[in-house]
XYZ file of C-alpha atoms in Angstrom:
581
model
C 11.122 11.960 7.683
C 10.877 8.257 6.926
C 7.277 8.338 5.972
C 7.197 11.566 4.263
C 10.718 10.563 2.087
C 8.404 6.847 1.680
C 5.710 9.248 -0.359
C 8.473 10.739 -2.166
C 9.723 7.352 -3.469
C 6.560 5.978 -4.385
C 5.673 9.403 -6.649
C 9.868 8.985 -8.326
C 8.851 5.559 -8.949
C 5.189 6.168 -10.097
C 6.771 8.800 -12.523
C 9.501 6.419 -13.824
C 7.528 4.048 -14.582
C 4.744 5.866 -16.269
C 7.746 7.400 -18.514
C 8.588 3.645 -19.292
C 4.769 2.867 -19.926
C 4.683 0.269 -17.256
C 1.983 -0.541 -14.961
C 2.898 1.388 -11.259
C 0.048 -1.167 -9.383
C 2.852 -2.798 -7.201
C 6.155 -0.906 -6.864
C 7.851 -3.497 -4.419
C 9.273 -0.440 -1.655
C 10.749 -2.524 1.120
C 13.710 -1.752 3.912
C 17.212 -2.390 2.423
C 19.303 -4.785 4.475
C 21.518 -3.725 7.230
C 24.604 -3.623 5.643
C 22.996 -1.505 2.266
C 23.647 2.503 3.355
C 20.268 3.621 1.805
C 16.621 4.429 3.262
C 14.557 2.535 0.897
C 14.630 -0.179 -1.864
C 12.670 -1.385 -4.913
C 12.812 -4.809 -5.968
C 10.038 -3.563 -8.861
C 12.297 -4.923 -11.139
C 12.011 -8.281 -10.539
C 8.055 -7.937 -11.413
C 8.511 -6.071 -14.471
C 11.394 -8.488 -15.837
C 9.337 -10.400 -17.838
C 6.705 -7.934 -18.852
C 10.040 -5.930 -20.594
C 11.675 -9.248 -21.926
C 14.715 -8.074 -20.120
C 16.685 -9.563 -16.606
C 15.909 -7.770 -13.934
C 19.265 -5.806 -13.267
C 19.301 -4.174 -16.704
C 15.059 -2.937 -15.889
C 16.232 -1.594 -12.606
C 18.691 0.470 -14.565
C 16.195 1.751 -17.010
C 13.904 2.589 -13.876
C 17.172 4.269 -12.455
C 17.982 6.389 -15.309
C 14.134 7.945 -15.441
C 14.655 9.311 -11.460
C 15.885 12.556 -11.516
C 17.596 13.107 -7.600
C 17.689 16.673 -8.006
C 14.208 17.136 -8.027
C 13.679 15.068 -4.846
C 14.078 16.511 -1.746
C 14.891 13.811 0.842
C 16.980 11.352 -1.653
C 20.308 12.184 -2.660
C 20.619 9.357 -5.260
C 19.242 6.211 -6.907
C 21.655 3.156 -6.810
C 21.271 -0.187 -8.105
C 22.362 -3.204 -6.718
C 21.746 -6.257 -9.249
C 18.061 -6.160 -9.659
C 17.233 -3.784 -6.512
C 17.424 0.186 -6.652
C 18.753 1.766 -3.548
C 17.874 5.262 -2.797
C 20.201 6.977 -0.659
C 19.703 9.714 2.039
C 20.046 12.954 1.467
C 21.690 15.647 3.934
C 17.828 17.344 4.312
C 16.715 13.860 5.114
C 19.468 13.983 8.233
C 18.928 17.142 9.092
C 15.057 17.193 9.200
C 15.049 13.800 11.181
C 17.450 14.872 14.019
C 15.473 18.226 14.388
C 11.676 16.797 14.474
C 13.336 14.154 16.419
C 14.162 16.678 19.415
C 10.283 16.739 20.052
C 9.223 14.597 23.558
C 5.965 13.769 21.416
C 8.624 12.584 18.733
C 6.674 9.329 17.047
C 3.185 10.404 17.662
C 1.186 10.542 14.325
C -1.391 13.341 13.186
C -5.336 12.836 14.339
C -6.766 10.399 12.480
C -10.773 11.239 13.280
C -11.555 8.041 14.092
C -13.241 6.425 17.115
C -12.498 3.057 17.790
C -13.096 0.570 21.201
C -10.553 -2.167 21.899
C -11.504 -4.673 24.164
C -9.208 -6.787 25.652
C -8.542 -9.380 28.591
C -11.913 -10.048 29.422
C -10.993 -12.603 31.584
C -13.889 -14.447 33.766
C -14.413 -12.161 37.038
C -13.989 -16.010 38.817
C -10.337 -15.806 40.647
C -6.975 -14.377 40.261
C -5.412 -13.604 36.976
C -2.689 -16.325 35.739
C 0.304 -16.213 33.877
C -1.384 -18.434 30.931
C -3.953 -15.769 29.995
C -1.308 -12.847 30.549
C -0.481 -12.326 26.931
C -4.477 -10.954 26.083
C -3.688 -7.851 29.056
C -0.312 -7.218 27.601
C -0.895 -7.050 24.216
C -4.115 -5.263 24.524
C -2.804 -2.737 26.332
C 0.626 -2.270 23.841
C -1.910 -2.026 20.915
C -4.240 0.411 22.752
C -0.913 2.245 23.333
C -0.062 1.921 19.127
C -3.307 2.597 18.051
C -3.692 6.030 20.184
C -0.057 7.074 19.498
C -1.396 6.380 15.688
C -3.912 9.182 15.601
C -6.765 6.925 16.525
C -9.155 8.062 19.342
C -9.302 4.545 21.280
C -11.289 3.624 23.965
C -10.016 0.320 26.291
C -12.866 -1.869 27.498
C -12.841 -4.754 29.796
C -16.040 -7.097 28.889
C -17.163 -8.702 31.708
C -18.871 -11.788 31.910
C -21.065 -11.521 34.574
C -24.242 -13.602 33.139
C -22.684 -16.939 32.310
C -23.338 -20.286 34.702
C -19.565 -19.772 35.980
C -20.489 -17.068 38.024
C -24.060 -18.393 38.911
C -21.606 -21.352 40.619
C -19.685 -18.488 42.279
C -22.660 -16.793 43.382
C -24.004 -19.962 44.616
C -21.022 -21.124 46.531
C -20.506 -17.837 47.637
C -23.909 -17.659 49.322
C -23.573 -21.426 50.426
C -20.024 -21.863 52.266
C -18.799 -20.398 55.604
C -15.493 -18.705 55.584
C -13.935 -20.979 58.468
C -14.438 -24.334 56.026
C -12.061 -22.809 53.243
C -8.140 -22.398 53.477
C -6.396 -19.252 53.883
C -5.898 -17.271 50.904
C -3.224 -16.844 48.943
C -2.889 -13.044 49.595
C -4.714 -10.489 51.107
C -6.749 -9.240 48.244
C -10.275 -9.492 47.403
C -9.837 -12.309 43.819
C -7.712 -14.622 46.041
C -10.191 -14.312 49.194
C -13.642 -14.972 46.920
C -11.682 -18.016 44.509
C -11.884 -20.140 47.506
C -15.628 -20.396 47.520
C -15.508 -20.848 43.550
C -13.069 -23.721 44.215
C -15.152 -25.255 46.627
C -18.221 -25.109 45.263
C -16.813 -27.261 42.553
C -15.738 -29.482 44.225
C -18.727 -29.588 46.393
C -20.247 -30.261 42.284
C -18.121 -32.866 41.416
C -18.046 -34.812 44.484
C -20.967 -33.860 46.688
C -23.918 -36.080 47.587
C -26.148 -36.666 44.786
C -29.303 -34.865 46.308
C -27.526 -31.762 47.571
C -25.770 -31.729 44.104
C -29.178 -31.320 42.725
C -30.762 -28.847 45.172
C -27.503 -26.620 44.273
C -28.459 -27.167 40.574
C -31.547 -25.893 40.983
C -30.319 -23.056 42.772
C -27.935 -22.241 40.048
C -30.344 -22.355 37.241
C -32.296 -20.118 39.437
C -29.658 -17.703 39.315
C -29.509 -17.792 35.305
C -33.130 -17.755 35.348
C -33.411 -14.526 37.154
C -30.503 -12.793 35.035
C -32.275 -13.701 32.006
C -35.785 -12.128 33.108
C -34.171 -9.391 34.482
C -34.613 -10.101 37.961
C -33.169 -6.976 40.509
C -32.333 -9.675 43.379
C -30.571 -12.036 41.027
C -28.691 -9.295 39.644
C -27.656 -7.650 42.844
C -26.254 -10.955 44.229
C -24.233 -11.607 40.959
C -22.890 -8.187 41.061
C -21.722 -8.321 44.802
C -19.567 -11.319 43.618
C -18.252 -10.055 40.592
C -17.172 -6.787 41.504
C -15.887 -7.926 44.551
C -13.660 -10.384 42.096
C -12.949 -7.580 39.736
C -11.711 -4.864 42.150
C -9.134 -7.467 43.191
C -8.021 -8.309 39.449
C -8.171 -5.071 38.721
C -4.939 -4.500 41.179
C -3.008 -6.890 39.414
C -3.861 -5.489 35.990
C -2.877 -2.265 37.170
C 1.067 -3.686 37.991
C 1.351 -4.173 34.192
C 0.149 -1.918 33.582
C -3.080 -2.523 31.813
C -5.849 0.394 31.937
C -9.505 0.443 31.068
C -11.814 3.159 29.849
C -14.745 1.103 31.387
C -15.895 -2.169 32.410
C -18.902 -3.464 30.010
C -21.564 -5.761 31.693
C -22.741 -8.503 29.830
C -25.450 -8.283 31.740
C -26.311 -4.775 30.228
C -27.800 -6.063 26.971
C -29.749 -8.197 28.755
C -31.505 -6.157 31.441
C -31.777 -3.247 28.144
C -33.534 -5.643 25.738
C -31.084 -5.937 23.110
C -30.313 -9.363 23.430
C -33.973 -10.075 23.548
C -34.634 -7.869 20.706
C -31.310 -9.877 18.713
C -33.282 -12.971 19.148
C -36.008 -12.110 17.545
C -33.828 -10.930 14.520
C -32.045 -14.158 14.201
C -34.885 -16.154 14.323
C -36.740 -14.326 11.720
C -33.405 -14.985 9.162
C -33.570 -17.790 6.769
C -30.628 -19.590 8.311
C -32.044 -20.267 11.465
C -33.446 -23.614 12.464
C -34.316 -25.374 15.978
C -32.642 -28.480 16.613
C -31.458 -30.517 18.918
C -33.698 -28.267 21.821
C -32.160 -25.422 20.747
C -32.342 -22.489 18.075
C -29.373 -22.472 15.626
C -27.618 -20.683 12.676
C -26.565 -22.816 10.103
C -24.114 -20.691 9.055
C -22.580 -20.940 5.041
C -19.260 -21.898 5.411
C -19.097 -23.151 9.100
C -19.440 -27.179 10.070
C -20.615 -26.002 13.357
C -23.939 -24.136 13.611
C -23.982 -20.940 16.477
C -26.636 -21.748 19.103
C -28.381 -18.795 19.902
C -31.340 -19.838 22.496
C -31.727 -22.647 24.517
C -35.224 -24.657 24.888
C -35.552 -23.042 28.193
C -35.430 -19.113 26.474
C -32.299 -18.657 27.986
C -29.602 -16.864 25.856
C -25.598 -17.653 25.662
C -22.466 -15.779 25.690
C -22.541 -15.227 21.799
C -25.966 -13.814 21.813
C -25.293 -11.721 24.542
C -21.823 -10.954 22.803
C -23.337 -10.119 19.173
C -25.907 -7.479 21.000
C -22.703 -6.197 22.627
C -21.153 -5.794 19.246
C -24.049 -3.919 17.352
C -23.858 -1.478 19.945
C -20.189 -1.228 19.517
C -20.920 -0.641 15.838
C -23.395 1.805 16.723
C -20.737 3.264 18.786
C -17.321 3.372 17.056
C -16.037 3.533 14.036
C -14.080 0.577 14.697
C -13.998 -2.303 17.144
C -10.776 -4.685 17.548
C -10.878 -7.645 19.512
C -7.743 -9.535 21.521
C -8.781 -13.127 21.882
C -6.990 -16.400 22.939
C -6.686 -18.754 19.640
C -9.371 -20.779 21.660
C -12.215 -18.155 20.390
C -11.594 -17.761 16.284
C -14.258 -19.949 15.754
C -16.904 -17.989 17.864
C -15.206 -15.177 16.249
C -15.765 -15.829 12.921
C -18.969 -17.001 13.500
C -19.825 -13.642 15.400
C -18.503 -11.418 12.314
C -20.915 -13.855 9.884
C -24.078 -13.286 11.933
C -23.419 -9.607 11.725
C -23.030 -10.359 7.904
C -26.452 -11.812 7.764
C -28.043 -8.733 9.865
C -26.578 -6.401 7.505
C -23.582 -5.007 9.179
C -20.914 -2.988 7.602
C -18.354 -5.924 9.761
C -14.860 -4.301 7.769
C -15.085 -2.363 10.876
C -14.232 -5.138 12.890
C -11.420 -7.111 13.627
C -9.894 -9.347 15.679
C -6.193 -10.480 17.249
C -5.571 -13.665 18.270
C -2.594 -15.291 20.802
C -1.592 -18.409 21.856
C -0.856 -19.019 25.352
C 1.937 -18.201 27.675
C 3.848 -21.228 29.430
C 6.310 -21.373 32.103
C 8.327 -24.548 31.913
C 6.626 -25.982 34.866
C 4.026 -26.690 32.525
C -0.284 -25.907 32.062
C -2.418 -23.883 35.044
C -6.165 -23.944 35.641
C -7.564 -21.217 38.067
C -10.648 -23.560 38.018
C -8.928 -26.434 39.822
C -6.462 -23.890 41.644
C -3.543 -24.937 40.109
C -1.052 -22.630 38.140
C 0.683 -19.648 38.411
C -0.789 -16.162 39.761
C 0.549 -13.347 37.350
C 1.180 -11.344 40.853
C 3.459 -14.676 41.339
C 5.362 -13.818 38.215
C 5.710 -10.471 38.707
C 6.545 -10.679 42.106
C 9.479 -12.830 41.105
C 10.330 -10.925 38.565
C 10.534 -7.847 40.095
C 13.176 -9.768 43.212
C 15.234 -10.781 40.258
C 15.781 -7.755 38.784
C 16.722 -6.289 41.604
C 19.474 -8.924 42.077
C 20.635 -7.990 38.323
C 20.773 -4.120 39.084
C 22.399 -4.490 42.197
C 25.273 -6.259 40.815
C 25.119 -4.330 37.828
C 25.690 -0.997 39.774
C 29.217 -0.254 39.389
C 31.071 2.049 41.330
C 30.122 5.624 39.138
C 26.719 4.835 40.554
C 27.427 4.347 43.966
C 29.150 7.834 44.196
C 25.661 9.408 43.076
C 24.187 8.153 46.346
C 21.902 5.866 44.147
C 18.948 5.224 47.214
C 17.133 2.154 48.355
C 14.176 3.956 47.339
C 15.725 4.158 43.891
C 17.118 0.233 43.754
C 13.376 0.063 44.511
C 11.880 1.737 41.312
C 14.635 0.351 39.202
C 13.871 -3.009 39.812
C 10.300 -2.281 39.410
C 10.752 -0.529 35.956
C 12.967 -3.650 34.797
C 11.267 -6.643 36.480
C 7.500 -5.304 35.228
C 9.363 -4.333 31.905
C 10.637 -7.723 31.306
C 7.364 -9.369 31.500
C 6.020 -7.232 29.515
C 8.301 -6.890 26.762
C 9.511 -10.424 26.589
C 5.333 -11.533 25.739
C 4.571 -8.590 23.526
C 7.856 -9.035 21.559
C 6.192 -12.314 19.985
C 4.057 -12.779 17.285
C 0.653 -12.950 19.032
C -0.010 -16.547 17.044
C 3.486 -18.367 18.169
C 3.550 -19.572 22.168
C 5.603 -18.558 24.168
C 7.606 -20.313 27.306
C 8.922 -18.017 29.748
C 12.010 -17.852 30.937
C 13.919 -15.595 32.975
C 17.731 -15.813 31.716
C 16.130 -14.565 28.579
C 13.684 -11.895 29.848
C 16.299 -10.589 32.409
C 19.480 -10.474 30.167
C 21.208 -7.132 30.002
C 22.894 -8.139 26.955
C 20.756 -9.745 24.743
C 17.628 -8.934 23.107
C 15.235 -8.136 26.229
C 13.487 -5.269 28.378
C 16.633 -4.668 30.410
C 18.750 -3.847 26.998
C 16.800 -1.423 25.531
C 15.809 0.046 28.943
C 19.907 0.519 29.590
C 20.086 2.403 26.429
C 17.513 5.290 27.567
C 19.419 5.447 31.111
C 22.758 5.354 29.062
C 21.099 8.769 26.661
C 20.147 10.053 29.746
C 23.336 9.678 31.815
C 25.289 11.757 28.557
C 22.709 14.550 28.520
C 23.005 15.102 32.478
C 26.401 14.955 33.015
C 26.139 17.795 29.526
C 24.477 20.218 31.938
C 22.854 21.295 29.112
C 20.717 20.403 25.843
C 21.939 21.891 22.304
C 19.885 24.481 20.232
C 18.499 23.099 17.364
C 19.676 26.448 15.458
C 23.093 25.775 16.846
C 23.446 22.428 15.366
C 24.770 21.289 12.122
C 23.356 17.759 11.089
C 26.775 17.153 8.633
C 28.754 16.886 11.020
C 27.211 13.823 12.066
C 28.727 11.583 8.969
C 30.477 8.278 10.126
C 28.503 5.210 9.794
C 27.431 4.559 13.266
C 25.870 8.165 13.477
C 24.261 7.559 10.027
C 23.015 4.440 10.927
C 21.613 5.841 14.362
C 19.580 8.379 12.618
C 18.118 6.488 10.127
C 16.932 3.591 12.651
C 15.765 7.314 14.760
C 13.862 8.310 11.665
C 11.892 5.059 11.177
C 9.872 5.716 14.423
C 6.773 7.147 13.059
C 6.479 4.385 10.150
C 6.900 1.488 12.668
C 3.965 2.951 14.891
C 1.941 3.266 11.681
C 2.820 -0.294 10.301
C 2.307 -1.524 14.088
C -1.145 0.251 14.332
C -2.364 -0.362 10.502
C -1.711 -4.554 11.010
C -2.212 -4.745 14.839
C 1.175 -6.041 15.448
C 3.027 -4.382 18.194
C 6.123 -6.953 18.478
C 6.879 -4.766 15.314
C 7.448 -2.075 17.430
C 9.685 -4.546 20.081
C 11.527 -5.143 17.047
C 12.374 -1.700 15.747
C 13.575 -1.221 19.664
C 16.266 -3.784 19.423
C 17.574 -2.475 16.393
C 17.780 0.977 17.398
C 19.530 0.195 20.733
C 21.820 -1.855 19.007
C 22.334 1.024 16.257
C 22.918 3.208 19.679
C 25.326 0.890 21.259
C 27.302 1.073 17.901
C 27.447 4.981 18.249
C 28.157 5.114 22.065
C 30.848 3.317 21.139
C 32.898 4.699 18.032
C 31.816 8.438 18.637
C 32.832 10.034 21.513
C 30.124 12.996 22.603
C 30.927 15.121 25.844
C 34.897 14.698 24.691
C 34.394 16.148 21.047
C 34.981 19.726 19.868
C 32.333 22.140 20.815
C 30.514 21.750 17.411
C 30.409 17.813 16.969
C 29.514 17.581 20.340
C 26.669 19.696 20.073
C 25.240 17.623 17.039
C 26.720 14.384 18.808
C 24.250 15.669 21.481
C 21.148 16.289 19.711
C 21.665 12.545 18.341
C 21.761 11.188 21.896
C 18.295 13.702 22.452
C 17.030 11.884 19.557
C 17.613 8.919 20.372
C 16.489 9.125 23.982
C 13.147 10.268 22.403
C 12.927 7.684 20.346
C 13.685 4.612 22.735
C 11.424 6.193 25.279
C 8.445 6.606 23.087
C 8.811 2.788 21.892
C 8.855 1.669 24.985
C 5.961 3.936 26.131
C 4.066 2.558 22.890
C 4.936 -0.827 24.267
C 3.882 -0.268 28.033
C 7.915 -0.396 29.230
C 8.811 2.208 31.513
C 12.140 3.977 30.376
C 14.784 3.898 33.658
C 16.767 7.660 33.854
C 19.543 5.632 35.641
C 20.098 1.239 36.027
């Protein structure tokens, strides 16, 4: 109902002001403040102050006074507060929200007819996934999550450099080193097994004699040679290295969880001829220019030109990536992007080559994120140093299952609560906390991990909303029974803490459509804190099983609500919802 009583505002307001002859190009609809009883405000009259020659109070009267309530079906009333105008709830507004809000699919938006690829993570297939790039699977995976349960038809890809001289070092070393030299790995999975030869044949690089360093060199740029002519041998030993690599990150990625649609080669747009075909493009535009051995954009607006060819006719990344991106273009409707803040400049670069070659590049965009820190301090997988995400999860996952088995107090016990389901608990909270504690951030601000925070029941975290859908779900079991909508009278819910409760319920949909429109989902980790709280408040001061028959019934369809509400969030956000913690 939020959305659909937002629409209403706007046309009250378009109408009053038109009556007033005053422009209705910015009506200044915002959320009221906690404490301020109403579902919408207006601060218009702070715009129009000067334009009326009047202080803004006295204009957001005269706006006031044009609104006729009684022709508006989801307001009850227009109230101004100094310069703001309030409008207040109505009873159909209640009612309406707690019945559409009964629906398991409560949130989702209508089909928006519009195909669009997110690619995220993308991490080099060259060892084990660490905590520092852990933010670009997390919050890739939350927006895919938005933008789908927005209407939009999204498709999750995972592009995969398999072409760069990295992985011509990996293939190398992998070729060149005999298991019994390197250490044990880490775990028994395939990433941690192949990193040692990656590790080693770096340091075999760095350190090795100077004439064996040189033979290796020469077998390396054999390697790139062959992937640029399309060579079937080169490619085939690449691939057995990478997707050896992969199928072991792809485990870990899978404990977030973080899903993919497909896995995009780099190496596709080379062995197809579009990166060849690209080349010849950019060369033939007016802003390219060999120098320095190379062939170059001078791009308007950039200090730093893109190098697009080397003096040996071997391509980079960021020709390889632009051919990937006209065939996304081709594609989708639109393409989005989750990139560390280490790649906006090869970003912006990317989106003004496309410019010059004449795409339509509104259709792309781009998310950037800082890094994620644990107090120990920085990680490189290159030098083996760092922290493994399975590490953090691992650990998070054992602490969690300390919290919930102190937590369990003794109504639990009596239900015969299993190991099996300590197990899944834990699971649900430790994965959870990761999760939520990096996506709740703005993508741009860094974050530093820490586990009092991420792990506290009471405060803003995972475990607090998660307790909150356990706690709806605990009521509505021991009820036996959910309430007929027919059978339920929506006045009946009118203290504060139930009003409160359904208007934070009724915000849902417009959070996942602000979330999806901006490509910010800590705005839906937001919304969830306020509506447990807004719960919490409820659980509280109102009583449910206890009450007469009829206020418990309603009581109960509020707890439904909100249980559908919390859930879907948390789906949206990649948190698994607990029944019982």
């Amino acid at each position: 109902m939020f959305r659909q009583t937002r629409a209403e505002v706007e046309g009250a307001l378009e109408g009053a002001l038109a009556a007033l002859d005053l422009p209705t190009d910015d009506l200044g609809i915002e959320e009221p403040p906690e404490d301020v009883p109403a579902v919408l405000a207006s601060s218009v009259a702070f715009r129009l102050a000067g334009e009326v020659g009047a202080a803004p109070p006295e204009v957001a009267g005269q706006v006031a006074d044009e609104i006729d309530a009684d022709e508006l079906t989801y307001v009850d009333g227009v109230a101004t507060q100094g310069p703001y105008l309030n409008f207040l709830p109505s009873e159909a507004y209640f009612a309406e929200t707690l019945d559409a809000a009964q629906d398991d699919d409560y949130g989702r938006l209508p089909d928006r007819d519009t195909s669009l690829v997110l690619e995220h993570t993308s991490a080099n297939p060259t060892g084990p996934v660490h905590v520092g790039r852990a933010r670009n699977p997390i919050i890739g995976d939350a927006l895919a999550r938005v933008l789908s349960f927005a209407g939009y038809d999204v498709d999750r890809h995972y592009y995969v450099n398999d072409a760069g001289r990295q992985i011509a070092v990996f293939t190398w070393a992998y070729e060149t080193f005999d298991e019994a030299d390197l250490p044990e790995p880490e775990r028994d999975s395939p990433e941690y097994e192949m990193v040692r030869y990656y590790r080693k044949g770096n340091a075999f690089l760095e350190e090795g004699d100077p004439d064996e360093v040189e033979d290796a060199e020469a077998e390396i740029q054999s390697i790139l040679q062959g992937l640029e002519a399309g060579d079937d041998e080169a490619y085939e030993r690449v691939t057995e290295v990478v997707d050896t690599v992969l199928s072991g990150m792809r485990g870990t990625l899978e404990r977030l969880p973080a899903e993919f649609d497909e896995f995009v080669k780099e190496t596709r747009f080379m062995r197809d001829g579009s990166t060849d075909d690209l080349v010849d493009r950019l060369q033939d535009l007016d802003e390219a220019v060999y120098e320095d051995d190379a062939w170059q954009l001078d791009l308007p607006g950039f200090d730093k030109n893109l190098v697009f060819l080397r003096s040996d006719d071997t391509s980079l990344y960021t020709t390889r990536d632009l051919a990937h991106h006209e065939w996304k273009l081709e594609n989708y409707d639109e393409a989005v992007t989750v990139l560390g803040e280490d790649h906006k400049l090869q970003a912006d670069q990317l989106k003004s080559t496309l410019d010059l070659l004449g795409h339509d590049t509104d259709r792309i965009r781009s998310v950037h994120y800082s890094w994620v820190n644990l107090p120990e301090g920085g990680m490189s997988t290159r030098e083996g140093t760092g922290v493994d995400l399975d590490d953090l999860l691992d650990e998070s996952v054992d602490r969690a299952r300390e919290e919930v088995e102190e937590r369990m107090d003794e109504r639990i016990r009596d239900d015969d609560l299993t190991e099996a389901d300590v197990e899944r608990i834990a699971r649900q909270v430790g994965i959870g906390a990761v999760r939520y504690d990096v996506v709740s951030k703005q993508p741009t601000k860094g974050i530093t991990f820490e586990w009092e925070r991420a792990l506290d029941f009471e405060a803003q975290s995972a475990p607090y909303v998660q307790y909150v859908h356990a706690r709806c779900c605990g009521i509505l079991d021991e009820a036996g029974e959910s309430p007929d909508p027919d059978d339920v009278d929506a006045s009946l819910l009118e203290t504060d803490a139930e009003r409160d409760l359904l208007r934070a319920v009724a915000r849902f949909p417009a959070v996942v459509e602000e979330s999806a429109d901006e490509l910010r989902p800590h705005v839906v980790a937001t919304y969830t804190r306020t509506l447990a709280e807004r719960f919490n408040g409820f659980y509280r001061e109102c009583p449910v099983l206890d009450a007469d028959d009829e206020t418990r019934a309603a009581r109960l369809a509020l707890v439904a609500a909100a249980r559908h509400a919390v859930a879907n969030s948390l789906d949206v956000l990649g948190v698994e919802a607990p029944d019982s913690m």
